[in-house]
């Protein structure tokens, strides 16, 4: 629960943060939990378990923090179903005992092993020109799982290929040693760069140097580890003062705006995953609450700012709070600019550019827009945000879709050999300058 707040990837993959799930299974297996003996009790317990699993399956979204507290419903749901079936049958037990369901259970471990490599291979398009739809991918996953279960898992578990413990240990040790050696070689050679052309290596280095481009505002991008610094909110006495307020999608504007508009001074109140909205006062992240409170309660009432620039990873759910925030800023006598959502991909843009180059298929990049940046959805979101910003206080709305994706064809390079973004949604320094120049040419700033 603690680790997932700060490092969800570590919380998901490291064994000590998931050990409790295995221990829960051990508790069930040891019979420590009292077993329901009556038919009514078995049905109630198993149905409760099924509801917990279905709740997780249909209620969780990409924003759900997992594991941690959110891992409790599916794990306890499975435990309850197993406990309920230990001394007799139930409706849920009979459903799970149906032939097709049992067959999925037999092949489930093979499916577990196969699904992730196939997802990664398909999503990353290792084979140029091959990009399967999800239904076809699911079919291939099940075929691979069934074949693996029949011709690998069964023969090695109880068939002629079953190895004695000593031979099995030796074979496993040899396999681990070989894989470790290959991995060490790949790491020591810095990713085996010889597999890339010089142009592709140039693109790849933008992903590697992301931390350089991400040092927005000379260290003014706040995180849990490093809160906002006082110098980030210092006013300039000789120039108009503009406040950049929002998350990393506000922070990556700083470099370009500061470079292209030296006649303006840009203060910065930006933080990781922190939206510049009144609703963020209720954020689950204490540092975000502190950042937003510092802006609304201390900075804005006591400093004479010329413009407040709001930018973040917008979605449809932000519209009510955006309207309230813009209206409040207008009542405070502030001019407000709202910078719309930027194009996003499901993997780093430099990686996609390399794959497009290697496969001779420029359409690869458009296939990897995130679902909320598919052309029709992106159009609707951009239009709705514009209407909300303008309606609630006549804010100036700056459409990044219009600037970067005219006619639904998005810019991919900031200049020859330099990608617009260094990851999936953040501008390179060159990309930030390109966008700022577009602002200047269209007179969106100042």
Short mmCIF file of C-alpha atoms in Angstrom, two decimals:
data_model
loop_
_atom_site.label_atom_id
_atom_site.label_comp_id
_atom_site.label_asym_id
_atom_site.label_seq_id
_atom_site.Cartn_x
_atom_site.Cartn_y
_atom_site.Cartn_z
CA UNK A 1 0.00 0.00 0.00
CA UNK A 2 2.86 2.36 0.82
CA UNK A 3 5.09 1.44 -2.11
CA UNK A 4 2.33 1.72 -4.72
CA UNK A 5 1.89 5.40 -3.79
CA UNK A 6 5.48 6.19 -4.72
CA UNK A 7 6.59 3.51 -7.19
CA UNK A 8 3.70 1.45 -8.63
CA UNK A 9 6.00 -0.43 -11.03
CA UNK A 10 8.19 -1.65 -8.18
CA UNK A 11 5.10 -2.50 -6.13
CA UNK A 12 3.79 -4.62 -8.99
CA UNK A 13 6.95 -6.53 -9.90
CA UNK A 14 8.97 -6.98 -6.70
CA UNK A 15 8.31 -10.20 -4.76
CA UNK A 16 8.19 -8.77 -1.25
CA UNK A 17 5.30 -6.44 -2.14
CA UNK A 18 3.27 -9.34 -3.58
CA UNK A 19 4.23 -12.06 -1.07
CA UNK A 20 1.05 -11.52 0.93
CA UNK A 21 -0.99 -12.80 -2.03
CA UNK A 22 0.90 -16.12 -1.98
CA UNK A 23 0.55 -16.20 1.82
CA UNK A 24 -3.20 -15.76 1.46
CA UNK A 25 -3.25 -18.87 -0.70
CA UNK A 26 -1.12 -20.70 1.86
CA UNK A 27 -3.58 -19.77 4.63
CA UNK A 28 -6.43 -21.19 2.53
CA UNK A 29 -4.46 -24.37 1.74
CA UNK A 30 -3.59 -24.97 5.41
CA UNK A 31 -7.24 -24.87 6.40
CA UNK A 32 -6.80 -22.02 8.86
CA UNK A 33 -9.96 -20.31 7.62
CA UNK A 34 -13.17 -21.96 8.91
CA UNK A 35 -14.92 -23.79 6.06
CA UNK A 36 -18.64 -23.17 5.43
CA UNK A 37 -20.44 -26.47 5.83
CA UNK A 38 -24.08 -25.68 4.99
CA UNK A 39 -25.34 -25.29 1.45
CA UNK A 40 -26.58 -21.75 2.16
CA UNK A 41 -23.25 -20.68 3.66
CA UNK A 42 -21.28 -22.11 0.72
CA UNK A 43 -23.46 -20.25 -1.78
CA UNK A 44 -23.25 -16.96 0.12
CA UNK A 45 -19.46 -17.16 0.52
CA UNK A 46 -18.81 -18.18 -3.09
CA UNK A 47 -21.20 -15.54 -4.45
CA UNK A 48 -19.48 -12.87 -2.33
CA UNK A 49 -16.15 -14.02 -3.79
CA UNK A 50 -17.48 -13.82 -7.33
CA UNK A 51 -18.83 -10.29 -6.73
CA UNK A 52 -15.41 -9.15 -5.47
CA UNK A 53 -13.71 -10.52 -8.60
CA UNK A 54 -16.30 -8.96 -10.92
CA UNK A 55 -15.97 -5.64 -9.09
CA UNK A 56 -12.23 -5.61 -9.82
CA UNK A 57 -12.68 -6.80 -13.41
CA UNK A 58 -15.23 -4.15 -14.39
CA UNK A 59 -14.62 -1.26 -12.00
CA UNK A 60 -10.83 -0.86 -12.20
CA UNK A 61 -9.43 1.51 -14.82
CA UNK A 62 -6.00 2.64 -15.99
CA UNK A 63 -6.08 5.17 -13.13
CA UNK A 64 -6.56 2.48 -10.45
CA UNK A 65 -3.49 2.12 -8.27
CA UNK A 66 -2.55 -1.53 -8.35
CA UNK A 67 -1.51 -3.53 -6.36
CA UNK A 68 -2.05 -2.25 -2.83
CA UNK A 69 -5.58 -1.83 -1.50
CA UNK A 70 -7.02 -2.51 -4.97
CA UNK A 71 -5.47 -6.00 -4.94
CA UNK A 72 -7.62 -6.99 -1.95
CA UNK A 73 -10.98 -7.56 -3.74
CA UNK A 74 -9.76 -10.01 -6.43
CA UNK A 75 -7.47 -11.90 -4.04
CA UNK A 76 -10.06 -12.24 -1.29
CA UNK A 77 -12.65 -13.09 -3.93
CA UNK A 78 -10.60 -16.05 -5.15
CA UNK A 79 -9.87 -17.14 -1.57
CA UNK A 80 -13.58 -17.11 -0.69
CA UNK A 81 -14.50 -19.20 -3.74
CA UNK A 82 -11.83 -21.79 -2.93
CA UNK A 83 -12.88 -21.93 0.74
CA UNK A 84 -16.56 -22.29 -0.24
CA UNK A 85 -15.79 -25.26 -2.50
CA UNK A 86 -13.69 -27.22 -0.01
CA UNK A 87 -16.59 -29.10 1.64
CA UNK A 88 -19.24 -29.20 -1.04
CA UNK A 89 -20.83 -27.67 -4.11
CA UNK A 90 -22.40 -24.27 -4.78
CA UNK A 91 -23.93 -22.45 -7.74
CA UNK A 92 -20.68 -20.61 -8.40
CA UNK A 93 -18.74 -23.83 -7.97
CA UNK A 94 -20.92 -25.63 -10.52
CA UNK A 95 -20.44 -22.78 -13.01
CA UNK A 96 -16.68 -22.97 -12.56
CA UNK A 97 -16.85 -26.76 -12.95
CA UNK A 98 -18.31 -26.55 -16.47
CA UNK A 99 -16.16 -28.20 -19.13
CA UNK A 100 -15.09 -25.09 -21.07
CA UNK A 101 -14.24 -23.24 -17.86
CA UNK A 102 -12.22 -26.18 -16.53
CA UNK A 103 -10.35 -26.41 -19.84
CA UNK A 104 -9.39 -22.72 -19.53
CA UNK A 105 -8.18 -23.59 -16.05
CA UNK A 106 -6.01 -26.41 -17.38
CA UNK A 107 -4.41 -24.12 -19.93
CA UNK A 108 -4.32 -21.03 -17.69
CA UNK A 109 -0.66 -21.27 -16.75
CA UNK A 110 0.42 -21.64 -20.36
CA UNK A 111 -1.88 -18.73 -21.24
CA UNK A 112 -0.31 -16.70 -18.45
CA UNK A 113 3.17 -17.39 -19.87
CA UNK A 114 2.23 -16.68 -23.49
CA UNK A 115 -0.06 -13.66 -23.26
CA UNK A 116 2.54 -11.08 -22.24
CA UNK A 117 5.22 -11.82 -24.87
CA UNK A 118 2.58 -11.86 -27.60
CA UNK A 119 1.09 -8.56 -26.39
CA UNK A 120 4.51 -6.94 -26.31
CA UNK A 121 5.56 -8.28 -29.72
CA UNK A 122 2.30 -7.12 -31.28
CA UNK A 123 2.24 -3.72 -29.58
CA UNK A 124 5.88 -2.95 -30.30
CA UNK A 125 5.54 -4.24 -33.86
CA UNK A 126 8.75 -6.25 -33.90
CA UNK A 127 7.67 -7.70 -37.22
CA UNK A 128 7.12 -4.86 -39.75
CA UNK A 129 3.66 -4.83 -41.26
CA UNK A 130 2.22 -7.25 -38.68
CA UNK A 131 -0.17 -5.63 -36.24
CA UNK A 132 -3.04 -7.86 -35.14
CA UNK A 133 -6.38 -6.70 -33.83
CA UNK A 134 -7.22 -7.69 -30.26
CA UNK A 135 -9.69 -10.46 -31.23
CA UNK A 136 -7.10 -12.15 -33.45
CA UNK A 137 -4.45 -11.70 -30.79
CA UNK A 138 -6.67 -13.40 -28.20
CA UNK A 139 -7.26 -16.32 -30.59
CA UNK A 140 -3.53 -16.75 -31.15
CA UNK A 141 -2.87 -16.54 -27.39
CA UNK A 142 -5.31 -19.38 -26.72
CA UNK A 143 -3.94 -21.50 -29.57
CA UNK A 144 -0.40 -21.04 -28.28
CA UNK A 145 -1.54 -21.83 -24.73
CA UNK A 146 -3.37 -25.01 -25.76
CA UNK A 147 -0.44 -26.28 -27.84
CA UNK A 148 2.01 -25.42 -25.08
CA UNK A 149 -0.14 -27.14 -22.46
CA UNK A 150 -0.54 -30.27 -24.57
CA UNK A 151 2.95 -30.69 -25.99
CA UNK A 152 5.16 -29.01 -23.38
CA UNK A 153 3.46 -28.73 -20.00
CA UNK A 154 1.85 -32.17 -19.87
CA UNK A 155 4.88 -34.15 -21.15
CA UNK A 156 7.19 -32.36 -18.70
CA UNK A 157 4.78 -32.66 -15.77
CA UNK A 158 3.78 -36.30 -16.01
CA UNK A 159 4.84 -37.62 -19.42
CA UNK A 160 8.00 -39.02 -20.98
CA UNK A 161 9.87 -35.70 -20.72
CA UNK A 162 9.52 -35.48 -16.95
CA UNK A 163 12.99 -35.02 -15.46
CA UNK A 164 14.25 -36.28 -12.12
CA UNK A 165 14.87 -33.54 -9.61
CA UNK A 166 18.65 -33.50 -10.04
CA UNK A 167 18.52 -33.22 -13.84
CA UNK A 168 15.74 -30.64 -13.61
CA UNK A 169 17.82 -28.52 -11.24
CA UNK A 170 20.87 -28.73 -13.53
CA UNK A 171 18.82 -27.82 -16.62
CA UNK A 172 17.13 -24.88 -14.86
CA UNK A 173 20.47 -23.60 -13.55
CA UNK A 174 22.00 -23.80 -17.04
CA UNK A 175 19.05 -21.91 -18.54
CA UNK A 176 19.21 -19.19 -15.89
CA UNK A 177 22.97 -18.85 -16.34
CA UNK A 178 22.62 -18.51 -20.12
CA UNK A 179 19.85 -15.91 -19.85
CA UNK A 180 21.82 -13.97 -17.22
CA UNK A 181 24.90 -13.94 -19.45
CA UNK A 182 22.90 -12.69 -22.46
CA UNK A 183 21.27 -9.99 -20.32
CA UNK A 184 24.61 -8.91 -18.86
CA UNK A 185 26.09 -8.67 -22.36
CA UNK A 186 23.14 -6.53 -23.52
CA UNK A 187 23.52 -4.21 -20.52
CA UNK A 188 27.31 -4.00 -20.76
CA UNK A 189 27.10 -3.10 -24.45
CA UNK A 190 24.54 -0.38 -23.70
CA UNK A 191 21.70 -2.17 -25.48
CA UNK A 192 23.72 -3.71 -28.35
CA UNK A 193 23.77 -0.47 -30.39
CA UNK A 194 25.21 -2.21 -33.45
CA UNK A 195 21.68 -3.33 -34.34
CA UNK A 196 20.78 0.30 -35.19
CA UNK A 197 21.83 2.65 -37.97
CA UNK A 198 23.41 6.01 -36.97
CA UNK A 199 20.11 7.80 -37.68
CA UNK A 200 18.20 5.33 -35.50
CA UNK A 201 20.77 5.66 -32.71
CA UNK A 202 20.30 9.42 -32.86
CA UNK A 203 16.56 8.99 -32.31
CA UNK A 204 17.09 6.46 -29.53
CA UNK A 205 19.28 8.85 -27.55
CA UNK A 206 16.31 11.20 -27.09
CA UNK A 207 14.59 8.54 -24.98
CA UNK A 208 17.80 7.98 -23.01
CA UNK A 209 18.31 11.69 -22.41
CA UNK A 210 14.69 12.26 -21.37
CA UNK A 211 15.83 13.28 -17.90
CA UNK A 212 17.78 16.14 -19.48
CA UNK A 213 14.74 17.48 -21.32
CA UNK A 214 12.63 16.88 -18.22
CA UNK A 215 14.64 19.34 -16.09
CA UNK A 216 12.01 21.92 -16.76
CA UNK A 217 12.32 25.35 -15.27
CA UNK A 218 15.77 24.84 -13.69
CA UNK A 219 14.45 22.33 -11.19
CA UNK A 220 10.99 23.83 -10.73
CA UNK A 221 9.05 20.66 -11.50
CA UNK A 222 7.86 19.39 -8.12
CA UNK A 223 7.60 15.71 -7.23
CA UNK A 224 6.96 13.74 -4.06
CA UNK A 225 10.73 13.63 -3.54
CA UNK A 226 11.29 17.34 -4.22
CA UNK A 227 8.62 19.96 -3.43
CA UNK A 228 8.33 23.32 -5.18
CA UNK A 229 11.27 25.68 -4.63
CA UNK A 230 10.80 29.34 -3.62
CA UNK A 231 12.81 30.70 -6.55
CA UNK A 232 10.29 29.17 -8.98
CA UNK A 233 7.65 31.67 -7.82
CA UNK A 234 9.78 34.80 -7.71
CA UNK A 235 8.40 37.79 -9.62
CA UNK A 236 10.40 39.86 -12.13
CA UNK A 237 10.11 43.63 -11.56
CA UNK A 238 10.94 44.59 -15.14
CA UNK A 239 8.79 42.24 -17.24
CA UNK A 240 5.21 40.92 -17.37
CA UNK A 241 4.85 37.87 -15.13
CA UNK A 242 3.17 34.73 -16.48
CA UNK A 243 2.48 31.73 -14.21
CA UNK A 244 2.80 28.24 -15.69
CA UNK A 245 0.47 26.14 -13.54
CA UNK A 246 -0.18 22.41 -13.94
CA UNK A 247 1.50 19.05 -14.32
CA UNK A 248 4.37 17.92 -16.57
CA UNK A 249 2.36 19.04 -19.61
CA UNK A 250 2.71 22.58 -18.27
CA UNK A 251 6.35 22.11 -17.26
CA UNK A 252 7.47 21.05 -20.75
CA UNK A 253 6.26 24.40 -22.12
CA UNK A 254 8.71 26.33 -19.96
CA UNK A 255 11.84 25.83 -22.04
CA UNK A 256 10.31 26.99 -25.30
CA UNK A 257 8.34 29.89 -23.82
CA UNK A 258 11.35 31.19 -21.88
CA UNK A 259 13.53 30.95 -24.98
CA UNK A 260 11.13 32.44 -27.54
CA UNK A 261 9.65 35.13 -25.26
CA UNK A 262 12.60 36.63 -23.37
CA UNK A 263 10.52 39.76 -22.82
CA UNK A 264 8.23 37.74 -20.51
CA UNK A 265 9.02 36.20 -17.12
CA UNK A 266 7.57 32.73 -16.48
CA UNK A 267 6.96 31.63 -12.92
CA UNK A 268 6.36 27.92 -12.53
CA UNK A 269 4.06 25.99 -10.21
CA UNK A 270 4.11 22.52 -11.74
CA UNK A 271 4.08 19.06 -10.18
CA UNK A 272 3.90 15.45 -11.20
CA UNK A 273 0.31 14.40 -12.00
CA UNK A 274 -1.00 17.59 -10.39
CA UNK A 275 -3.79 19.33 -12.28
CA UNK A 276 -4.18 23.13 -11.93
CA UNK A 277 -7.75 22.84 -10.75
CA UNK A 278 -9.72 23.63 -7.63
CA UNK A 279 -10.62 19.95 -7.42
CA UNK A 280 -6.92 19.14 -6.84
CA UNK A 281 -7.33 20.52 -3.32
CA UNK A 282 -8.79 17.06 -2.66
CA UNK A 283 -5.94 15.18 -4.40
CA UNK A 284 -4.74 11.93 -2.87
CA UNK A 285 -1.17 13.22 -3.18
CA UNK A 286 -0.26 15.55 -0.27
CA UNK A 287 2.40 17.36 -2.29
CA UNK A 288 -0.16 18.17 -5.01
CA UNK A 289 -2.58 19.54 -2.43
CA UNK A 290 0.22 21.67 -1.00
CA UNK A 291 1.18 22.95 -4.46
CA UNK A 292 -2.39 23.90 -5.40
CA UNK A 293 -3.06 25.47 -2.00
CA UNK A 294 0.16 27.50 -2.27
CA UNK A 295 -1.01 28.92 -5.62
CA UNK A 296 -4.63 29.70 -4.69
CA UNK A 297 -4.13 30.75 -1.06
CA UNK A 298 -0.76 32.51 -1.13
CA UNK A 299 0.67 33.27 -4.57
CA UNK A 300 -2.36 34.61 -6.44
CA UNK A 301 -3.79 36.82 -3.66
CA UNK A 302 -0.43 38.46 -2.90
CA UNK A 303 1.27 38.75 -6.31
CA UNK A 304 0.21 40.88 -9.26
CA UNK A 305 0.45 38.35 -12.10
CA UNK A 306 -0.40 39.30 -15.66
CA UNK A 307 -1.50 35.87 -16.92
CA UNK A 308 -2.08 32.39 -15.50
CA UNK A 309 -1.40 29.58 -18.00
CA UNK A 310 -3.23 26.34 -17.18
CA UNK A 311 -2.00 23.11 -18.77
CA UNK A 312 -2.14 19.44 -17.87
CA UNK A 313 -3.20 16.01 -19.13
CA UNK A 314 -6.82 17.05 -19.69
CA UNK A 315 -9.75 14.68 -19.97
CA UNK A 316 -13.52 15.05 -20.17
CA UNK A 317 -13.92 14.66 -16.40
CA UNK A 318 -11.86 17.85 -15.86
CA UNK A 319 -14.36 20.15 -17.56
CA UNK A 320 -16.55 21.09 -14.56
CA UNK A 321 -13.57 21.88 -12.34
CA UNK A 322 -11.81 23.68 -15.21
CA UNK A 323 -14.86 25.92 -15.60
CA UNK A 324 -14.94 26.67 -11.88
CA UNK A 325 -11.20 27.36 -11.80
CA UNK A 326 -11.26 29.73 -14.79
CA UNK A 327 -14.26 31.56 -13.35
CA UNK A 328 -12.48 32.01 -10.00
CA UNK A 329 -9.30 33.31 -11.66
CA UNK A 330 -11.38 35.76 -13.69
CA UNK A 331 -13.05 37.03 -10.52
CA UNK A 332 -9.57 37.61 -9.11
CA UNK A 333 -8.90 39.90 -12.07
CA UNK A 334 -6.46 37.53 -13.83
CA UNK A 335 -6.18 36.80 -17.54
CA UNK A 336 -6.27 33.05 -18.15
CA UNK A 337 -4.81 30.99 -20.97
CA UNK A 338 -5.78 27.32 -21.18
CA UNK A 339 -3.39 25.14 -23.21
CA UNK A 340 -5.22 22.14 -24.62
CA UNK A 341 -4.15 18.48 -24.57
CA UNK A 342 -1.09 17.33 -26.48
CA UNK A 343 -0.93 14.31 -28.78
CA UNK A 344 -0.05 11.13 -26.88
CA UNK A 345 1.23 7.71 -27.92
CA UNK A 346 1.20 4.35 -26.18
CA UNK A 347 5.01 4.17 -26.34
CA UNK A 348 7.84 6.68 -26.82
CA UNK A 349 7.67 8.60 -30.09
CA UNK A 350 11.40 8.07 -30.86
CA UNK A 351 10.85 4.30 -30.63
CA UNK A 352 7.93 4.54 -33.05
CA UNK A 353 9.99 6.63 -35.47
CA UNK A 354 12.73 3.97 -35.41
CA UNK A 355 10.22 1.20 -36.07
CA UNK A 356 8.61 3.19 -38.88
CA UNK A 357 12.05 3.68 -40.44
CA UNK A 358 13.12 0.05 -40.08
CA UNK A 359 9.83 -1.31 -41.40
CA UNK A 360 9.34 1.28 -44.13
CA UNK A 361 5.85 1.91 -42.73
CA UNK A 362 5.13 5.51 -41.66
CA UNK A 363 1.57 4.53 -40.65
CA UNK A 364 2.96 2.74 -37.59
CA UNK A 365 3.01 6.00 -35.64
CA UNK A 366 -0.66 6.87 -36.14
CA UNK A 367 -1.62 3.34 -35.06
CA UNK A 368 -0.16 4.05 -31.65
CA UNK A 369 -2.15 7.08 -30.58
CA UNK A 370 -3.59 6.45 -27.15
CA UNK A 371 -7.37 5.83 -27.30
CA UNK A 372 -8.15 9.37 -26.12
CA UNK A 373 -6.03 10.80 -28.96
CA UNK A 374 -7.67 8.91 -31.80
CA UNK A 375 -8.70 11.62 -34.31
CA UNK A 376 -12.45 11.69 -33.60
CA UNK A 377 -12.02 11.48 -29.81
CA UNK A 378 -9.22 14.07 -29.82
CA UNK A 379 -11.37 16.45 -31.90
CA UNK A 380 -14.28 16.15 -29.49
CA UNK A 381 -12.12 16.58 -26.38
CA UNK A 382 -10.36 19.62 -27.83
CA UNK A 383 -13.65 21.25 -28.85
CA UNK A 384 -15.34 20.53 -25.52
CA UNK A 385 -12.42 21.89 -23.51
CA UNK A 386 -12.37 25.01 -25.68
CA UNK A 387 -16.06 25.63 -25.10
CA UNK A 388 -15.68 25.13 -21.36
CA UNK A 389 -12.71 27.48 -21.09
CA UNK A 390 -14.36 30.24 -23.12
CA UNK A 391 -17.81 29.89 -21.54
CA UNK A 392 -16.56 30.10 -17.96
CA UNK A 393 -14.82 33.45 -18.02
CA UNK A 394 -13.62 34.13 -21.54
CA UNK A 395 -10.28 32.37 -21.12
CA UNK A 396 -7.99 32.20 -24.13
CA UNK A 397 -7.91 28.61 -25.34
CA UNK A 398 -4.77 27.46 -27.17
CA UNK A 399 -5.37 24.30 -29.17
CA UNK A 400 -2.28 22.09 -29.39
CA UNK A 401 -4.26 19.88 -31.71
CA UNK A 402 -4.53 22.76 -34.18
CA UNK A 403 -0.85 23.63 -33.75
CA UNK A 404 0.61 20.12 -33.85
CA UNK A 405 -1.99 17.97 -35.62
CA UNK A 406 -3.48 19.96 -38.49
CA UNK A 407 -5.90 17.86 -40.57
CA UNK A 408 -5.35 14.97 -38.09
CA UNK A 409 -1.76 14.54 -39.29
CA UNK A 410 0.48 15.15 -36.30
CA UNK A 411 3.98 16.58 -36.42
CA UNK A 412 6.55 13.95 -35.51
CA UNK A 413 9.81 15.90 -35.77
CA UNK A 414 10.75 19.25 -34.25
CA UNK A 415 13.57 19.51 -36.79
CA UNK A 416 15.46 17.02 -38.99
CA UNK A 417 16.51 14.11 -36.79
CA UNK A 418 14.92 15.60 -33.67
CA UNK A 419 11.60 14.10 -32.52
CA UNK A 420 8.84 16.34 -31.23
CA UNK A 421 8.56 14.32 -28.01
CA UNK A 422 11.22 12.43 -26.06
CA UNK A 423 8.70 9.98 -24.63
CA UNK A 424 5.04 9.34 -25.30
CA UNK A 425 3.66 12.75 -24.32
CA UNK A 426 6.38 15.27 -23.43
CA UNK A 427 8.14 17.74 -25.69
CA UNK A 428 11.86 17.68 -26.31
CA UNK A 429 13.53 21.02 -25.74
CA UNK A 430 13.51 21.51 -29.52
CA UNK A 431 9.83 20.54 -29.62
CA UNK A 432 9.07 23.04 -26.88
CA UNK A 433 10.78 25.81 -28.89
CA UNK A 434 8.90 24.80 -32.05
CA UNK A 435 5.57 25.03 -30.22
CA UNK A 436 6.45 28.37 -28.64
CA UNK A 437 7.30 29.78 -32.07
CA UNK A 438 3.90 28.64 -33.30
CA UNK A 439 2.35 30.50 -30.39
CA UNK A 440 4.28 33.61 -31.39
CA UNK A 441 3.48 33.39 -35.10
CA UNK A 442 -0.24 32.93 -34.39
CA UNK A 443 -0.14 35.68 -31.74
CA UNK A 444 -1.44 33.29 -29.07
CA UNK A 445 1.28 34.69 -26.82
CA UNK A 446 1.72 37.21 -25.27
#
